[in-house]
Coordinates of C-alpha atoms in Angstrom, one line a residue:
M1 CA -14.7 -2.6 8.1
S2 CA -13.5 -0.2 5.8
F3 CA -12.5 3.4 6.7
V4 CA -12.9 6.8 5.1
S5 CA -9.2 8.4 4.7
E6 CA -8.5 11.3 6.8
P7 CA -7.7 14.6 5.3
A8 CA -4.0 14.7 4.0
F9 CA -4.5 18.2 2.0
D10 CA -6.8 20.8 2.5
A11 CA -9.1 21.1 -0.7
D12 CA -8.1 24.7 -1.3
D13 CA -4.2 25.3 -0.6
G14 CA -2.8 21.1 0.5
S15 CA -1.8 23.0 3.9
D16 CA -1.6 19.5 5.5
E17 CA 0.1 17.8 3.4
V18 CA 2.9 20.5 3.5
E19 CA 2.6 19.6 7.3
L20 CA 3.4 15.8 6.6
L21 CA 5.9 17.1 4.3
L22 CA 7.8 19.3 6.9
A23 CA 7.0 16.5 9.5
Q24 CA 9.4 14.3 7.0
C25 CA 12.6 16.6 7.0
L26 CA 12.1 17.0 10.9
E27 CA 12.0 13.6 11.6
R28 CA 16.0 13.5 10.1
A29 CA 19.1 13.8 11.9
P30 CA 19.9 18.0 12.0
Q31 CA 22.8 17.3 9.7
E32 CA 20.5 15.2 7.0
R33 CA 17.5 17.9 7.3
S34 CA 18.5 20.2 4.4
A35 CA 18.9 17.3 1.6
R36 CA 15.6 15.7 2.9
L37 CA 13.8 19.2 2.4
D38 CA 15.8 19.7 -1.3
E39 CA 14.4 16.3 -2.3
L40 CA 10.8 16.7 -1.1
C41 CA 10.7 20.3 -2.6
S42 CA 11.8 18.0 -5.7
R43 CA 9.5 15.4 -5.7
H44 CA 6.7 17.7 -4.9
P45 CA 7.2 21.1 -6.5
T46 CA 3.2 22.1 -6.6
H47 CA 4.2 22.7 -2.4
S48 CA 7.6 23.7 -2.6
G49 CA 7.3 27.1 -2.3
E50 CA 5.1 26.9 0.7
L51 CA 7.3 24.1 2.2
R52 CA 10.1 26.5 2.0
R53 CA 8.3 29.5 3.6
R54 CA 7.7 27.3 6.8
W55 CA 11.1 25.9 7.0
E56 CA 12.1 29.4 6.9
L57 CA 9.7 30.5 9.5
L58 CA 10.5 27.5 11.7
A59 CA 14.1 28.5 10.8
S60 CA 13.6 32.4 12.1
M61 CA 12.4 30.7 15.2
G62 CA 15.6 28.9 15.9
L63 CA 13.8 26.0 15.3
V64 CA 15.4 24.6 12.7
E65 CA 18.5 25.1 10.6
P66 CA 20.3 27.2 10.6
A67 CA 19.8 27.6 14.5
P68 CA 18.0 24.0 15.1
A69 CA 16.0 23.5 18.4
D70 CA 17.8 20.8 20.3
V71 CA 15.8 18.1 20.8
D72 CA 16.8 16.9 23.9
Q73 CA 16.0 19.7 25.7
F74 CA 13.1 19.6 27.7
P75 CA 11.3 21.5 30.7
A76 CA 11.9 19.9 34.2
E77 CA 8.3 19.3 34.5
L78 CA 5.2 19.4 33.0
G79 CA 1.7 20.0 35.2
D80 CA 2.0 17.1 37.8
F81 CA 4.7 15.4 35.6
A82 CA 8.5 15.6 36.6
L83 CA 10.3 15.0 33.2
L84 CA 13.1 12.8 33.9
R85 CA 14.6 12.0 30.4
R86 CA 13.7 11.5 26.4
L87 CA 12.8 8.0 25.2
G88 CA 12.3 8.9 21.8
G89 CA 10.3 10.8 19.0
G90 CA 9.7 11.3 15.6
G91 CA 8.0 14.1 13.5
M92 CA 5.0 15.3 15.7
G93 CA 5.5 13.7 18.8
V94 CA 8.4 13.0 21.6
V95 CA 7.8 10.5 24.6
F96 CA 9.9 10.9 28.1
L97 CA 9.7 9.4 30.8
A98 CA 8.4 10.9 33.8
R99 CA 7.3 10.7 37.5
Q100 CA 3.4 11.3 38.3
R101 CA 3.6 13.0 41.4
S102 CA 0.3 12.1 42.8
L103 CA 0.4 8.9 41.7
N104 CA 4.3 8.6 42.4
R105 CA 4.3 6.2 39.3
E106 CA 7.2 6.3 36.5
V107 CA 4.9 6.9 32.8
A108 CA 5.4 7.4 29.2
L109 CA 4.6 11.3 28.6
K110 CA 4.2 12.0 25.0
L111 CA 4.2 15.5 24.1
I112 CA 3.3 17.3 20.5
R113 CA 6.8 18.9 19.5
A114 CA 7.6 22.5 20.0
D115 CA 7.8 22.9 16.3
Q116 CA 4.4 21.2 15.5
L117 CA 2.3 23.5 17.7
Y118 CA 2.0 26.2 14.9
F119 CA 0.0 23.8 12.8
P120 CA -3.2 22.7 13.8
R121 CA -3.5 19.8 11.8
A122 CA -1.1 18.3 13.8
R123 CA -2.9 19.3 17.0
E124 CA -6.0 17.3 15.2
R125 CA -3.7 14.1 14.5
F126 CA -2.3 14.2 18.3
R127 CA -5.7 14.2 19.5
R128 CA -6.9 11.6 17.4
E129 CA -4.2 9.2 18.4
A130 CA -5.3 10.0 21.9
E131 CA -8.6 9.1 21.1
A132 CA -7.7 5.7 19.3
V133 CA -5.5 4.7 21.9
A134 CA -8.2 5.3 24.9
R135 CA -10.8 3.1 23.0
L136 CA -8.3 -0.1 23.5
A137 CA -8.2 -2.3 26.5
H138 CA -5.6 -5.2 25.1
P139 CA -2.2 -6.3 26.3
G140 CA -0.8 -5.5 23.2
V141 CA -1.5 -2.3 23.1
V142 CA 0.1 0.6 25.8
P143 CA -3.0 2.2 27.7
I144 CA -3.5 5.8 28.2
H145 CA -3.6 7.0 31.8
Q146 CA -4.2 10.7 31.6
V147 CA -4.4 13.2 28.6
G148 CA -4.6 16.8 28.9
E149 CA -2.9 20.1 28.3
E150 CA -0.6 21.9 30.0
R151 CA 1.1 25.5 29.1
G152 CA -0.8 24.9 26.0
V153 CA 0.7 21.9 25.0
P154 CA -0.8 19.0 24.5
F155 CA 0.2 15.4 26.2
Y156 CA -0.8 12.3 27.2
A157 CA 0.5 10.0 29.6
M158 CA 1.0 6.0 29.1
E159 CA 2.0 3.0 30.7
H160 CA 6.2 2.8 30.8
V161 CA 7.2 -0.4 29.4
A162 CA 10.3 -1.5 30.1
G163 CA 11.4 -2.5 26.3
A164 CA 13.1 -1.5 23.4
T165 CA 11.2 -1.5 19.4
L166 CA 11.9 -4.2 16.7
A167 CA 13.8 -2.0 14.9
K168 CA 16.1 -1.3 17.2
L169 CA 16.8 -4.9 17.9
L170 CA 17.0 -5.7 14.0
E171 CA 19.8 -2.9 13.7
A172 CA 21.5 -4.6 16.4
L173 CA 21.3 -7.9 14.4
G174 CA 22.2 -6.2 11.3
G175 CA 24.6 -7.9 9.5
R176 CA 24.0 -11.7 11.1
A177 CA 22.9 -14.8 8.9
P178 CA 19.1 -15.1 9.6
D179 CA 19.1 -19.1 9.6
T180 CA 21.9 -19.1 12.4
L181 CA 19.9 -16.8 15.0
Q182 CA 18.2 -18.2 17.8
G183 CA 15.7 -16.8 19.9
A184 CA 18.3 -16.1 22.6
D185 CA 20.1 -13.6 20.2
L186 CA 16.9 -11.4 20.7
L187 CA 17.3 -11.5 24.4
A188 CA 21.0 -10.8 24.3
A189 CA 19.9 -7.2 21.7
L190 CA 16.9 -6.6 23.9
R191 CA 19.4 -6.8 27.1
R192 CA 22.0 -4.6 25.6
E193 CA 19.7 -2.2 24.6
L194 CA 17.8 -1.8 28.3
G195 CA 21.5 -2.4 29.8
D196 CA 20.3 -4.8 32.1
D197 CA 20.9 -8.4 32.3
F198 CA 17.5 -9.3 33.7
A199 CA 16.0 -12.9 33.4
P200 CA 12.4 -13.3 31.4
P201 CA 10.2 -15.8 32.9
P202 CA 10.5 -19.7 31.7
G203 CA 8.7 -20.7 28.5
S204 CA 9.4 -16.8 26.4
L205 CA 9.9 -16.0 23.2
F206 CA 13.8 -16.0 24.0
E207 CA 13.7 -19.8 24.3
A208 CA 12.4 -20.5 21.1
S209 CA 13.8 -21.0 17.7
W210 CA 14.7 -18.1 15.4
T211 CA 11.3 -18.6 13.2
D212 CA 9.0 -19.4 16.2
A213 CA 10.1 -16.5 18.1
C214 CA 9.0 -14.2 14.8
V215 CA 6.1 -16.0 14.7
R216 CA 5.0 -15.1 18.1
I217 CA 5.6 -11.8 17.6
A218 CA 3.8 -11.2 14.8
R219 CA 0.7 -13.1 16.3
D220 CA 0.6 -10.7 19.1
V221 CA 0.9 -8.0 17.0
A222 CA -2.5 -9.5 14.8
D223 CA -4.0 -10.0 18.1
A224 CA -4.0 -6.5 19.1
L225 CA -4.8 -5.4 15.7
E226 CA -7.8 -7.4 15.6
H227 CA -8.9 -5.7 19.0
S228 CA -8.2 -2.2 17.5
H229 CA -10.2 -3.0 13.8
E230 CA -13.1 -4.4 16.4
R231 CA -13.5 -0.9 18.1
G232 CA -13.0 1.1 14.8
V233 CA -9.1 1.8 15.2
L234 CA -7.0 1.8 12.1
H235 CA -3.1 1.9 12.5
R236 CA -1.8 2.4 8.6
D237 CA 1.4 2.7 10.1
I238 CA 2.4 -1.1 11.2
K239 CA 6.3 -1.3 11.2
P240 CA 9.3 -2.5 13.4
S241 CA 9.9 0.9 14.6
N242 CA 6.1 1.0 16.0
V243 CA 6.6 -2.7 17.9
M244 CA 8.0 -2.8 21.3
L245 CA 9.4 -5.9 22.7
T246 CA 9.0 -6.3 26.6
R247 CA 11.2 -8.1 29.2
D248 CA 9.3 -10.5 29.6
G249 CA 9.2 -11.3 25.6
R250 CA 5.6 -9.8 24.6
A251 CA 5.1 -7.7 21.4
R252 CA 3.3 -4.6 22.3
L253 CA 1.8 -2.3 19.6
I254 CA 2.4 1.4 20.0
D255 CA 2.1 5.0 17.9
F256 CA -1.1 5.6 16.5
G257 CA 0.2 8.5 15.3
L258 CA -1.4 7.7 11.5
T259 CA -5.2 5.8 13.2
L260 CA -8.2 6.2 11.7
L261 CA -11.2 6.2 13.4
E262 CA -14.2 4.5 12.0
G263 CA -17.0 7.1 11.3
D264 CA -14.6 10.1 10.3
S265 CA -16.4 12.3 7.9
A266 CA -13.5 13.6 7.0
Q267 CA -12.3 12.6 3.4
T268 CA -9.1 13.2 0.8
R269 CA -8.0 13.6 -2.3
T270 CA -7.0 10.3 -4.3
G271 CA -3.5 10.0 -4.4
A272 CA -2.5 11.1 -0.7
Q273 CA -0.5 9.1 0.7
L274 CA 0.1 8.3 4.7
G275 CA 2.3 5.7 6.2
T276 CA 5.9 4.4 6.2
L277 CA 6.5 3.7 2.4
P278 CA 8.5 0.1 2.7
Y279 CA 5.7 -1.0 4.9
M280 CA 2.9 0.4 2.7
A281 CA 0.4 -1.5 1.4
P282 CA -0.5 -1.0 -2.8
E283 CA -3.4 0.6 -2.2
Q284 CA -1.8 3.2 0.1
V285 CA 0.5 3.9 -2.3
R286 CA -2.0 4.6 -4.9
G287 CA -3.5 6.9 -2.3
E288 CA -6.7 5.2 -2.3
R289 CA -9.6 6.9 -0.2
V290 CA -11.2 3.9 1.2
L291 CA -9.1 1.7 3.5
D292 CA -9.6 -1.6 5.5
G293 CA -7.5 -3.6 8.3
R294 CA -5.9 -5.1 5.6
V295 CA -3.5 -2.7 5.2
D296 CA -2.4 -3.0 8.7
V297 CA -2.5 -6.7 7.7
Y298 CA 0.2 -6.0 4.8
G299 CA 2.1 -4.1 7.0
L300 CA 2.4 -6.8 9.8
G301 CA 3.7 -8.7 7.1
V302 CA 6.2 -6.6 5.9
T303 CA 7.4 -6.4 9.3
L304 CA 7.5 -10.5 9.7
Y305 CA 9.3 -11.1 6.1
E306 CA 11.9 -8.4 7.8
L307 CA 12.0 -10.2 10.8
L308 CA 12.3 -13.6 9.3
A309 CA 15.1 -12.6 6.2
L310 CA 16.6 -9.3 8.5
Q311 CA 15.8 -7.6 5.2
L312 CA 12.9 -6.0 3.8
P313 CA 10.8 -7.6 1.0
F314 CA 11.1 -4.7 -1.6
R315 CA 13.5 -2.8 -2.2
G316 CA 14.4 0.8 -4.4
A317 CA 17.4 3.0 -5.5
D318 CA 14.7 6.1 -4.7
A319 CA 10.7 6.6 -3.4
V320 CA 9.9 5.8 -7.3
Q321 CA 11.6 2.4 -7.7
L322 CA 10.3 1.8 -4.3
Q323 CA 6.5 2.3 -5.5
S324 CA 7.0 0.5 -8.4
A325 CA 8.4 -3.0 -6.8
I326 CA 5.4 -2.4 -4.0
L327 CA 2.9 -2.3 -6.7
E328 CA 4.4 -5.1 -8.8
G329 CA 4.5 -7.2 -5.8
R330 CA 7.1 -9.6 -6.7
P331 CA 9.1 -10.1 -3.3
P332 CA 12.1 -12.7 -3.7
S333 CA 11.5 -16.1 -2.0
L334 CA 11.7 -16.0 1.5
R335 CA 13.1 -19.4 2.0
A336 CA 16.4 -18.4 -0.2
R337 CA 17.0 -15.9 2.2
N338 CA 16.6 -18.0 5.1
R339 CA 16.7 -21.9 5.0
R340 CA 15.1 -22.5 8.2
V341 CA 11.9 -20.8 6.6
G342 CA 9.3 -23.4 5.8
A343 CA 7.3 -23.6 3.3
E344 CA 3.8 -23.0 5.2
L345 CA 5.4 -20.4 6.8
E346 CA 7.1 -18.7 3.8
T347 CA 3.1 -19.2 2.3
V348 CA 1.6 -16.9 5.3
C349 CA 4.0 -14.5 4.3
M350 CA 3.2 -14.0 1.0
V351 CA -0.4 -14.0 1.5
A352 CA -0.2 -11.7 4.6
I353 CA 1.7 -8.8 1.8
E354 CA -0.2 -9.9 -1.3
R355 CA -0.4 -7.2 -3.5
D356 CA -4.1 -8.0 -4.9
V357 CA -6.0 -7.4 -1.7
S358 CA -8.9 -9.8 -2.3
R359 CA -6.2 -12.6 -2.2
R360 CA -4.7 -11.1 0.9
Y361 CA -6.0 -12.1 4.3
A362 CA -9.3 -10.6 4.8
S363 CA -8.7 -9.8 8.5
A364 CA -6.0 -9.5 11.0
A365 CA -7.7 -12.1 12.9
L366 CA -7.2 -14.9 9.9
L367 CA -3.7 -14.2 10.2
R368 CA -3.3 -14.7 13.7
D369 CA -5.1 -17.8 13.2
D370 CA -2.5 -19.2 10.7
L371 CA 0.5 -18.1 13.0
E372 CA -1.2 -19.9 16.1
H373 CA -1.7 -23.0 13.3
L374 CA 2.0 -22.9 12.5
L375 CA 3.1 -22.5 16.1
A376 CA 1.0 -25.7 17.1
R377 CA 2.3 -27.7 13.7
Q378 CA -1.4 -27.6 12.1
P379 CA -2.3 -27.4 8.8
I380 CA -2.6 -23.5 8.0
R381 CA -5.6 -22.0 6.1
A382 CA -4.0 -19.4 3.3
R383 CA -3.0 -21.3 0.3
A384 CA 0.1 -19.8 -2.0
A385 CA -1.0 -18.4 -5.5
G386 CA -1.1 -21.3 -7.7
P387 CA 0.4 -21.7 -11.6
F388 CA -3.2 -19.8 -13.1
V389 CA -2.2 -16.7 -10.8
R390 CA 1.3 -17.1 -11.5
T391 CA 1.1 -16.9 -15.4
L392 CA -1.3 -14.0 -15.4
R393 CA 1.3 -12.3 -13.4
F394 CA 4.0 -13.4 -15.3
A395 CA 1.5 -11.6 -18.4
E396 CA 1.5 -8.5 -16.6
R397 CA 4.7 -8.1 -16.6
R398 CA 5.6 -9.2 -20.1
P399 CA 3.5 -8.5 -22.1
G400 CA 5.4 -8.4 -25.5
L401 CA 7.2 -11.3 -24.8
V402 CA 3.8 -13.0 -23.8
A403 CA 2.2 -11.9 -27.1
A404 CA 5.5 -13.2 -29.1
L405 CA 5.1 -16.5 -27.2
A406 CA 1.0 -16.6 -28.0
A407 CA 1.7 -16.0 -31.5
G408 CA 4.7 -18.6 -31.9
L409 CA 2.1 -21.0 -30.7
L410 CA -0.5 -20.4 -32.6
V411 CA 1.8 -20.8 -36.0
A412 CA 3.2 -24.2 -34.0
V413 CA -0.3 -25.2 -33.7
A414 CA -2.0 -23.3 -36.5
T415 CA 0.6 -24.8 -39.4
P416 CA 0.2 -28.7 -38.4
T417 CA -3.4 -28.2 -38.2
A418 CA -3.8 -27.0 -42.1
F419 CA -1.6 -30.1 -43.2
L420 CA -4.1 -32.3 -41.1
L421 CA -7.3 -30.5 -42.6
R422 CA -5.5 -30.9 -45.9
E423 CA -4.6 -34.4 -45.7
Q424 CA -8.1 -35.1 -44.2
A425 CA -9.9 -33.5 -47.4
H426 CA -7.9 -35.2 -49.6
A427 CA -8.1 -38.3 -48.3
G428 CA -11.6 -37.5 -48.1
E429 CA -11.6 -37.3 -52.6
L430 CA -9.3 -40.6 -52.6
G431 CA -12.1 -42.6 -50.3
A432 CA -15.1 -40.5 -52.8
A433 CA -13.2 -41.6 -55.8
L434 CA -12.3 -45.1 -54.6
E435 CA -16.2 -45.7 -53.7
K436 CA -17.1 -44.5 -57.1
E437 CA -15.3 -46.9 -58.6
R438 CA -16.1 -49.6 -56.4
A439 CA -19.8 -48.5 -57.6
A440 CA -18.8 -48.4 -61.4
R441 CA -17.6 -52.5 -61.3
G442 CA -20.4 -53.4 -59.2
E443 CA -22.7 -52.1 -61.7
A444 CA -20.4 -53.8 -64.8
E445 CA -20.8 -57.4 -63.0
R446 CA -24.1 -57.1 -62.5
E447 CA -24.5 -56.1 -66.7
R448 CA -22.1 -58.8 -67.4
A449 CA -24.0 -61.5 -65.7
L450 CA -27.2 -60.1 -67.1
R451 CA -25.6 -60.5 -70.9
E452 CA -24.3 -64.2 -69.4
R453 CA -28.1 -65.0 -68.3
D454 CA -29.8 -63.6 -71.6
A455 CA -27.2 -65.5 -73.6
T456 CA -27.9 -69.1 -72.7
P457 CA -30.1 -71.3 -74.5
V458 CA -33.2 -72.4 -72.6
P459 CA -33.4 -76.3 -73.0

């Protein structure tokens, strides 16, 4: 199933890409935003003027520096909902714990950020996110209860799930050696995050080994992704901060803010990037227009690698170096970073983050099935890249060395071959001469015999 990417910027003025760049600034802590603004202006000189103009507009309204808005301030109520506390948020939306008065239940209420209300594209992405989640009915996706708008602020209410994102849990486990971890360490980190000494049900992933716990998380997400892909929803931003782990040890997919719906008629120019760079598939990095479920498979593969190794597979000193590393597609050995990772688990992970989309898992279902096979201790279907593929990729990385080796090999092969041919020619000439000499001797013998016979007197 293929999808045509949503517009990343308008055909005339690039306004939507400016909105995305602005959102990247707003995602940073207030003290980091100015530096981020300078960095993005330097990287995107064609949009730097408009980006700074919009930043100044927000600053004049008191929403960003020099008088930044306090993102923890929020109204006491919004329609039927009493807002209790802020749960989290990003560049486009913010999520609150709220009580829905009419049904007397707690919900997670997501609102579009106040500073995004001025951008029509942001409203459209917010609407698309709500529509995407409303299409889905899967235990691995947090369901939507209600969608609406109050006082000009779009919102939707979701089931409130007690848990923490994998990003938070990985942060809590930072600095640990991954081969010393167990599922119980994940439970301890989740308890600290929730401030609750809860007891998970028997048989949860918290009782498993670290590798099995990671595989179970990835399996749950892969199953949710297959459900969403079947219903025409491409997530496009799979990463630890968009996966929540609940008290009962289930992984649930959240934040469809960059989702793409099948059948969207909007198109984007080649070169537009949407996603979070360390988890973006090579085709996303290249800005390809037509994408499919394999971009989500890739993001999940990177997430699984990070869970198992407590490190990302690709790094770079800056965005340009990171992009190059992703496109080159040579992740360090996972087993070298965690000795408890078996060969088959490493193969599954490497196939999921394969740079060549034709060699990657063709669907989330195939990845899910191999993860199930790992848990059942059954053979997987994926196969690691063979010697032929590895040789081709070495040639791509070191063309000069390969050319020199090829020339050397040619000399090494050609030189003895030339000597052999010369020897064979010489042997042929010698053989012909010997044969000629034998023939001459034979003729001489016959002539001598005839002379002797003629010389013998007849009685």
